[in-house]
Amino acid sequence: MTTTGFECIKSLYAIRKNFELIIIGDGELKLDFEMKLLKHFPEIKIQFTGFLNEQDLFLHSNKLKLLLSTAEHESFGLSIREFLLQNKIVVAFENA
């Protein structure tokens, strides 16, 4: 996750301390990001799922209220489309 993603979570935390994070996805920065989140927000319940297939993504999206997409570019943007179709809040880069 990019610094921008971390800063968004930090801003949300400044406003509301009582929330849960479900981190979906994988990549070369995953481990560093997990450690950074656990270090800065030890009291928040955080679940790390790794990569999810389309069916599992849909099941998780039903539980969530907001999607924070940290990808600067998305080839198809499946998760973004799923959330928009469910009339949920999406925070993403313009090109995502």
mmCIF file of N, CA and C in Angstrom:
data_model
loop_
_atom_site.group_PDB
_atom_site.id
_atom_site.type_symbol
_atom_site.label_atom_id
_atom_site.label_comp_id
_atom_site.label_asym_id
_atom_site.label_seq_id
_atom_site.Cartn_x
_atom_site.Cartn_y
_atom_site.Cartn_z
ATOM 1 N N MET A 1 0.855 -1.177 0.000
ATOM 2 C CA MET A 1 0.000 0.000 0.000
ATOM 3 C C MET A 1 0.888 1.223 0.000
ATOM 4 N N THR A 2 0.446 2.208 -0.665
ATOM 5 C CA THR A 2 1.214 3.436 -0.784
ATOM 6 C C THR A 2 1.096 4.277 0.475
ATOM 7 N N THR A 3 1.960 5.275 0.568
ATOM 8 C CA THR A 3 1.881 6.223 1.679
ATOM 9 C C THR A 3 0.514 6.883 1.697
ATOM 10 N N THR A 4 -0.042 7.133 0.511
ATOM 11 C CA THR A 4 -1.358 7.750 0.431
ATOM 12 C C THR A 4 -2.413 6.906 1.139
ATOM 13 N N GLY A 5 -2.373 5.596 0.936
ATOM 14 C CA GLY A 5 -3.315 4.704 1.606
ATOM 15 C C GLY A 5 -3.168 4.750 3.112
ATOM 16 N N PHE A 6 -1.938 4.735 3.575
ATOM 17 C CA PHE A 6 -1.690 4.819 5.012
ATOM 18 C C PHE A 6 -2.197 6.143 5.564
ATOM 19 N N GLU A 7 -1.959 7.222 4.843
ATOM 20 C CA GLU A 7 -2.410 8.539 5.298
ATOM 21 C C GLU A 7 -3.934 8.609 5.368
ATOM 22 N N CYS A 8 -4.626 7.965 4.441
ATOM 23 C CA CYS A 8 -6.094 7.921 4.490
ATOM 24 C C CYS A 8 -6.577 7.187 5.730
ATOM 25 N N ILE A 9 -5.946 6.068 6.041
ATOM 26 C CA ILE A 9 -6.322 5.304 7.236
ATOM 27 C C ILE A 9 -6.026 6.124 8.488
ATOM 28 N N LYS A 10 -4.911 6.801 8.494
ATOM 29 C CA LYS A 10 -4.535 7.657 9.628
ATOM 30 C C LYS A 10 -5.564 8.777 9.816
ATOM 31 N N SER A 11 -6.019 9.365 8.724
ATOM 32 C CA SER A 11 -7.033 10.427 8.802
ATOM 33 C C SER A 11 -8.350 9.897 9.336
ATOM 34 N N LEU A 12 -8.750 8.717 8.892
ATOM 35 C CA LEU A 12 -9.973 8.094 9.398
ATOM 36 C C LEU A 12 -9.850 7.816 10.888
ATOM 37 N N TYR A 13 -8.687 7.339 11.293
ATOM 38 C CA TYR A 13 -8.445 7.039 12.701
ATOM 39 C C TYR A 13 -8.521 8.298 13.563
ATOM 40 N N ALA A 14 -8.084 9.418 13.026
ATOM 41 C CA ALA A 14 -8.133 10.678 13.777
ATOM 42 C C ALA A 14 -9.573 11.105 14.045
ATOM 43 N N ILE A 15 -10.477 10.724 13.144
ATOM 44 C CA ILE A 15 -11.885 11.089 13.275
ATOM 45 C C ILE A 15 -12.666 10.064 14.083
ATOM 46 N N ARG A 16 -12.361 8.795 13.819
ATOM 47 C CA ARG A 16 -13.134 7.710 14.429
ATOM 48 C C ARG A 16 -12.203 6.574 14.821
ATOM 49 N N LYS A 17 -12.111 6.298 16.090
ATOM 50 C CA LYS A 17 -11.189 5.281 16.583
ATOM 51 C C LYS A 17 -11.768 3.866 16.513
ATOM 52 N N ASN A 18 -13.081 3.769 16.474
ATOM 53 C CA ASN A 18 -13.736 2.469 16.546
ATOM 54 C C ASN A 18 -14.137 1.979 15.155
ATOM 55 N N PHE A 19 -13.216 1.312 14.473
ATOM 56 C CA PHE A 19 -13.534 0.716 13.188
ATOM 57 C C PHE A 19 -12.633 -0.490 12.965
ATOM 58 N N GLU A 20 -12.992 -1.292 11.995
ATOM 59 C CA GLU A 20 -12.207 -2.471 11.642
ATOM 60 C C GLU A 20 -11.674 -2.303 10.231
ATOM 61 N N LEU A 21 -10.504 -2.872 9.990
ATOM 62 C CA LEU A 21 -9.916 -2.861 8.660
ATOM 63 C C LEU A 21 -9.852 -4.280 8.121
ATOM 64 N N ILE A 22 -10.228 -4.439 6.879
ATOM 65 C CA ILE A 22 -9.984 -5.687 6.169
ATOM 66 C C ILE A 22 -9.105 -5.308 4.988
ATOM 67 N N ILE A 23 -7.874 -5.772 5.008
ATOM 68 C CA ILE A 23 -6.912 -5.444 3.966
ATOM 69 C C ILE A 23 -6.920 -6.589 2.954
ATOM 70 N N ILE A 24 -7.372 -6.279 1.741
ATOM 71 C CA ILE A 24 -7.491 -7.263 0.676
ATOM 72 C C ILE A 24 -6.413 -6.986 -0.356
ATOM 73 N N GLY A 25 -5.687 -8.006 -0.743
ATOM 74 C CA GLY A 25 -4.701 -7.842 -1.805
ATOM 75 C C GLY A 25 -3.347 -8.378 -1.411
ATOM 76 N N ASP A 26 -2.473 -8.328 -2.377
ATOM 77 C CA ASP A 26 -1.140 -8.878 -2.214
ATOM 78 C C ASP A 26 -0.172 -8.040 -3.026
ATOM 79 N N GLY A 27 1.086 -8.204 -2.798
ATOM 80 C CA GLY A 27 2.086 -7.471 -3.562
ATOM 81 C C GLY A 27 3.385 -7.377 -2.787
ATOM 82 N N GLU A 28 4.350 -6.754 -3.409
ATOM 83 C CA GLU A 28 5.687 -6.706 -2.825
ATOM 84 C C GLU A 28 5.763 -5.857 -1.562
ATOM 85 N N LEU A 29 4.828 -4.952 -1.354
ATOM 86 C CA LEU A 29 4.835 -4.084 -0.173
ATOM 87 C C LEU A 29 3.928 -4.588 0.947
ATOM 88 N N LYS A 30 3.288 -5.734 0.735
ATOM 89 C CA LYS A 30 2.286 -6.234 1.679
ATOM 90 C C LYS A 30 2.838 -6.391 3.100
ATOM 91 N N LEU A 31 3.944 -7.090 3.264
ATOM 92 C CA LEU A 31 4.483 -7.355 4.601
ATOM 93 C C LEU A 31 4.860 -6.056 5.310
ATOM 94 N N ASP A 32 5.530 -5.148 4.603
ATOM 95 C CA ASP A 32 5.902 -3.860 5.214
ATOM 96 C C ASP A 32 4.673 -3.079 5.650
ATOM 97 N N PHE A 33 3.645 -3.105 4.808
ATOM 98 C CA PHE A 33 2.432 -2.364 5.138
ATOM 99 C C PHE A 33 1.723 -2.979 6.340
ATOM 100 N N GLU A 34 1.646 -4.318 6.387
ATOM 101 C CA GLU A 34 1.027 -4.989 7.531
ATOM 102 C C GLU A 34 1.732 -4.599 8.824
ATOM 103 N N MET A 35 3.062 -4.625 8.811
ATOM 104 C CA MET A 35 3.828 -4.281 10.009
ATOM 105 C C MET A 35 3.609 -2.817 10.411
ATOM 106 N N LYS A 36 3.545 -1.939 9.420
ATOM 107 C CA LYS A 36 3.324 -0.513 9.699
ATOM 108 C C LYS A 36 1.953 -0.288 10.336
ATOM 109 N N LEU A 37 0.926 -0.953 9.811
ATOM 110 C CA LEU A 37 -0.416 -0.819 10.385
ATOM 111 C C LEU A 37 -0.465 -1.335 11.820
ATOM 112 N N LEU A 38 0.094 -2.519 12.049
ATOM 113 C CA LEU A 38 0.066 -3.112 13.387
ATOM 114 C C LEU A 38 0.842 -2.256 14.391
ATOM 115 N N LYS A 39 1.911 -1.628 13.933
ATOM 116 C CA LYS A 39 2.711 -0.766 14.806
ATOM 117 C C LYS A 39 1.961 0.510 15.171
ATOM 118 N N HIS A 40 1.324 1.155 14.200
ATOM 119 C CA HIS A 40 0.687 2.452 14.435
ATOM 120 C C HIS A 40 -0.730 2.359 14.999
ATOM 121 N N PHE A 41 -1.400 1.241 14.765
ATOM 122 C CA PHE A 41 -2.796 1.095 15.201
ATOM 123 C C PHE A 41 -3.009 -0.251 15.904
ATOM 124 N N PRO A 42 -2.325 -0.486 17.021
ATOM 125 C CA PRO A 42 -2.426 -1.804 17.672
ATOM 126 C C PRO A 42 -3.814 -2.130 18.224
ATOM 127 N N GLU A 43 -4.636 -1.097 18.470
ATOM 128 C CA GLU A 43 -5.956 -1.335 19.059
ATOM 129 C C GLU A 43 -7.055 -1.564 18.022
ATOM 130 N N ILE A 44 -6.761 -1.374 16.749
ATOM 131 C CA ILE A 44 -7.754 -1.592 15.696
ATOM 132 C C ILE A 44 -7.740 -3.056 15.280
ATOM 133 N N LYS A 45 -8.917 -3.618 15.094
ATOM 134 C CA LYS A 45 -9.018 -4.988 14.591
ATOM 135 C C LYS A 45 -8.701 -4.963 13.091
ATOM 136 N N ILE A 46 -7.641 -5.660 12.702
ATOM 137 C CA ILE A 46 -7.208 -5.676 11.308
ATOM 138 C C ILE A 46 -7.152 -7.125 10.817
ATOM 139 N N GLN A 47 -7.793 -7.369 9.694
ATOM 140 C CA GLN A 47 -7.762 -8.691 9.060
ATOM 141 C C GLN A 47 -7.060 -8.544 7.711
ATOM 142 N N PHE A 48 -6.067 -9.388 7.469
ATOM 143 C CA PHE A 48 -5.353 -9.391 6.201
ATOM 144 C C PHE A 48 -5.773 -10.633 5.421
ATOM 145 N N THR A 49 -6.386 -10.448 4.256
ATOM 146 C CA THR A 49 -6.901 -11.591 3.491
ATOM 147 C C THR A 49 -5.946 -12.073 2.404
ATOM 148 N N GLY A 50 -5.058 -11.211 1.940
ATOM 149 C CA GLY A 50 -4.275 -11.546 0.758
ATOM 150 C C GLY A 50 -5.164 -11.428 -0.477
ATOM 151 N N PHE A 51 -4.735 -12.050 -1.565
ATOM 152 C CA PHE A 51 -5.502 -12.008 -2.806
ATOM 153 C C PHE A 51 -6.823 -12.748 -2.625
ATOM 154 N N LEU A 52 -7.912 -12.214 -3.182
ATOM 155 C CA LEU A 52 -9.217 -12.879 -3.157
ATOM 156 C C LEU A 52 -9.707 -13.085 -4.584
ATOM 157 N N ASN A 53 -10.296 -14.238 -4.834
ATOM 158 C CA ASN A 53 -10.915 -14.451 -6.145
ATOM 159 C C ASN A 53 -12.229 -13.670 -6.195
ATOM 160 N N GLU A 54 -12.863 -13.669 -7.349
ATOM 161 C CA GLU A 54 -14.068 -12.853 -7.552
ATOM 162 C C GLU A 54 -15.183 -13.190 -6.564
ATOM 163 N N GLN A 55 -15.400 -14.476 -6.304
ATOM 164 C CA GLN A 55 -16.470 -14.890 -5.387
ATOM 165 C C GLN A 55 -16.177 -14.448 -3.958
ATOM 166 N N ASP A 56 -14.938 -14.648 -3.497
ATOM 167 C CA ASP A 56 -14.582 -14.235 -2.141
ATOM 168 C C ASP A 56 -14.596 -12.709 -1.992
ATOM 169 N N LEU A 57 -14.195 -12.015 -3.043
ATOM 170 C CA LEU A 57 -14.251 -10.559 -3.019
ATOM 171 C C LEU A 57 -15.690 -10.085 -2.845
ATOM 172 N N PHE A 58 -16.612 -10.699 -3.557
ATOM 173 C CA PHE A 58 -18.023 -10.337 -3.434
ATOM 174 C C PHE A 58 -18.526 -10.602 -2.012
ATOM 175 N N LEU A 59 -18.158 -11.736 -1.421
ATOM 176 C CA LEU A 59 -18.578 -12.053 -0.050
ATOM 177 C C LEU A 59 -18.038 -11.020 0.943
ATOM 178 N N HIS A 60 -16.787 -10.623 0.785
ATOM 179 C CA HIS A 60 -16.216 -9.621 1.679
ATOM 180 C C HIS A 60 -16.840 -8.246 1.448
ATOM 181 N N SER A 61 -17.125 -7.923 0.208
ATOM 182 C CA SER A 61 -17.672 -6.592 -0.079
ATOM 183 C C SER A 61 -19.033 -6.390 0.579
ATOM 184 N N ASN A 62 -19.760 -7.457 0.811
ATOM 185 C CA ASN A 62 -21.049 -7.342 1.489
ATOM 186 C C ASN A 62 -20.895 -6.872 2.939
ATOM 187 N N LYS A 63 -19.747 -7.151 3.558
ATOM 188 C CA LYS A 63 -19.505 -6.798 4.952
ATOM 189 C C LYS A 63 -18.973 -5.377 5.131
ATOM 190 N N LEU A 64 -18.457 -4.805 4.057
ATOM 191 C CA LEU A 64 -17.735 -3.540 4.173
ATOM 192 C C LEU A 64 -18.594 -2.338 3.822
ATOM 193 N N LYS A 65 -18.236 -1.200 4.384
ATOM 194 C CA LYS A 65 -18.968 0.039 4.119
ATOM 195 C C LYS A 65 -18.206 0.962 3.179
ATOM 196 N N LEU A 66 -16.900 0.786 3.094
ATOM 197 C CA LEU A 66 -16.068 1.701 2.330
ATOM 198 C C LEU A 66 -14.918 0.934 1.701
ATOM 199 N N LEU A 67 -14.573 1.290 0.474
ATOM 200 C CA LEU A 67 -13.408 0.721 -0.202
ATOM 201 C C LEU A 67 -12.385 1.819 -0.393
ATOM 202 N N LEU A 68 -11.187 1.583 0.103
ATOM 203 C CA LEU A 68 -10.060 2.465 -0.138
ATOM 204 C C LEU A 68 -9.136 1.721 -1.091
ATOM 205 N N SER A 69 -9.162 2.098 -2.343
ATOM 206 C CA SER A 69 -8.320 1.457 -3.355
ATOM 207 C C SER A 69 -7.036 2.246 -3.482
ATOM 208 N N THR A 70 -5.904 1.600 -3.219
ATOM 209 C CA THR A 70 -4.630 2.309 -3.234
ATOM 210 C C THR A 70 -3.868 2.132 -4.540
ATOM 211 N N ALA A 71 -4.425 1.386 -5.465
ATOM 212 C CA ALA A 71 -3.764 1.194 -6.756
ATOM 213 C C ALA A 71 -3.880 2.469 -7.585
ATOM 214 N N GLU A 72 -2.746 2.951 -8.067
ATOM 215 C CA GLU A 72 -2.778 4.160 -8.883
ATOM 216 C C GLU A 72 -3.351 3.889 -10.267
ATOM 217 N N HIS A 73 -3.226 2.667 -10.734
ATOM 218 C CA HIS A 73 -3.779 2.260 -12.023
ATOM 219 C C HIS A 73 -4.386 0.870 -11.873
ATOM 220 N N GLU A 74 -5.575 0.667 -12.370
ATOM 221 C CA GLU A 74 -6.253 -0.627 -12.351
ATOM 222 C C GLU A 74 -6.558 -1.030 -13.780
ATOM 223 N N SER A 75 -6.276 -2.286 -14.116
ATOM 224 C CA SER A 75 -6.582 -2.723 -15.479
ATOM 225 C C SER A 75 -8.085 -2.892 -15.672
ATOM 226 N N PHE A 76 -8.765 -3.484 -14.697
ATOM 227 C CA PHE A 76 -10.203 -3.679 -14.818
ATOM 228 C C PHE A 76 -10.976 -3.077 -13.647
ATOM 229 N N GLY A 77 -10.393 -3.067 -12.467
ATOM 230 C CA GLY A 77 -11.037 -2.447 -11.308
ATOM 231 C C GLY A 77 -12.238 -3.211 -10.787
ATOM 232 N N LEU A 78 -12.124 -4.537 -10.678
ATOM 233 C CA LEU A 78 -13.243 -5.366 -10.236
ATOM 234 C C LEU A 78 -13.768 -4.940 -8.867
ATOM 235 N N SER A 79 -12.868 -4.748 -7.911
ATOM 236 C CA SER A 79 -13.329 -4.386 -6.565
ATOM 237 C C SER A 79 -14.043 -3.031 -6.575
ATOM 238 N N ILE A 80 -13.535 -2.091 -7.342
ATOM 239 C CA ILE A 80 -14.181 -0.780 -7.427
ATOM 240 C C ILE A 80 -15.584 -0.915 -8.009
ATOM 241 N N ARG A 81 -15.720 -1.688 -9.073
ATOM 242 C CA ARG A 81 -17.033 -1.903 -9.696
ATOM 243 C C ARG A 81 -18.012 -2.584 -8.733
ATOM 244 N N GLU A 82 -17.535 -3.589 -8.003
ATOM 245 C CA GLU A 82 -18.393 -4.292 -7.033
ATOM 246 C C GLU A 82 -18.962 -3.310 -6.010
ATOM 247 N N PHE A 83 -18.117 -2.437 -5.480
ATOM 248 C CA PHE A 83 -18.567 -1.495 -4.466
ATOM 249 C C PHE A 83 -19.523 -0.462 -5.040
ATOM 250 N N LEU A 84 -19.214 0.044 -6.215
ATOM 251 C CA LEU A 84 -20.102 1.032 -6.835
ATOM 252 C C LEU A 84 -21.472 0.434 -7.135
ATOM 253 N N LEU A 85 -21.505 -0.817 -7.584
ATOM 254 C CA LEU A 85 -22.785 -1.477 -7.859
ATOM 255 C C LEU A 85 -23.612 -1.680 -6.590
ATOM 256 N N GLN A 86 -22.941 -1.731 -5.452
ATOM 257 C CA GLN A 86 -23.639 -1.880 -4.169
ATOM 258 C C GLN A 86 -23.894 -0.524 -3.508
ATOM 259 N N ASN A 87 -23.689 0.552 -4.239
ATOM 260 C CA ASN A 87 -23.888 1.907 -3.718
ATOM 261 C C ASN A 87 -23.084 2.181 -2.455
ATOM 262 N N LYS A 88 -21.830 1.720 -2.444
ATOM 263 C CA LYS A 88 -20.953 1.945 -1.303
ATOM 264 C C LYS A 88 -19.911 2.997 -1.658
ATOM 265 N N ILE A 89 -19.306 3.553 -0.635
ATOM 266 C CA ILE A 89 -18.308 4.597 -0.809
ATOM 267 C C ILE A 89 -17.021 3.997 -1.366
ATOM 268 N N VAL A 90 -16.463 4.655 -2.373
ATOM 269 C CA VAL A 90 -15.185 4.251 -2.958
ATOM 270 C C VAL A 90 -14.245 5.455 -2.952
ATOM 271 N N VAL A 91 -13.059 5.247 -2.408
ATOM 272 C CA VAL A 91 -12.015 6.261 -2.438
ATOM 273 C C VAL A 91 -10.902 5.658 -3.297
ATOM 274 N N ALA A 92 -10.592 6.318 -4.427
ATOM 275 C CA ALA A 92 -9.607 5.777 -5.362
ATOM 276 C C ALA A 92 -8.948 6.900 -6.148
ATOM 277 N N PHE A 93 -7.831 6.555 -6.760
ATOM 278 C CA PHE A 93 -7.190 7.487 -7.676
ATOM 279 C C PHE A 93 -8.064 7.667 -8.908
ATOM 280 N N GLU A 94 -7.915 8.788 -9.578
ATOM 281 C CA GLU A 94 -8.733 9.086 -10.755
ATOM 282 C C GLU A 94 -8.549 8.037 -11.852
ATOM 283 N N ASN A 95 -7.362 7.497 -12.004
ATOM 284 C CA ASN A 95 -7.087 6.519 -13.074
ATOM 285 C C ASN A 95 -7.353 5.084 -12.675
ATOM 286 N N ALA A 96 -7.840 4.862 -11.481
ATOM 287 C CA ALA A 96 -8.051 3.490 -11.007
ATOM 288 C C ALA A 96 -9.329 2.901 -11.580
#
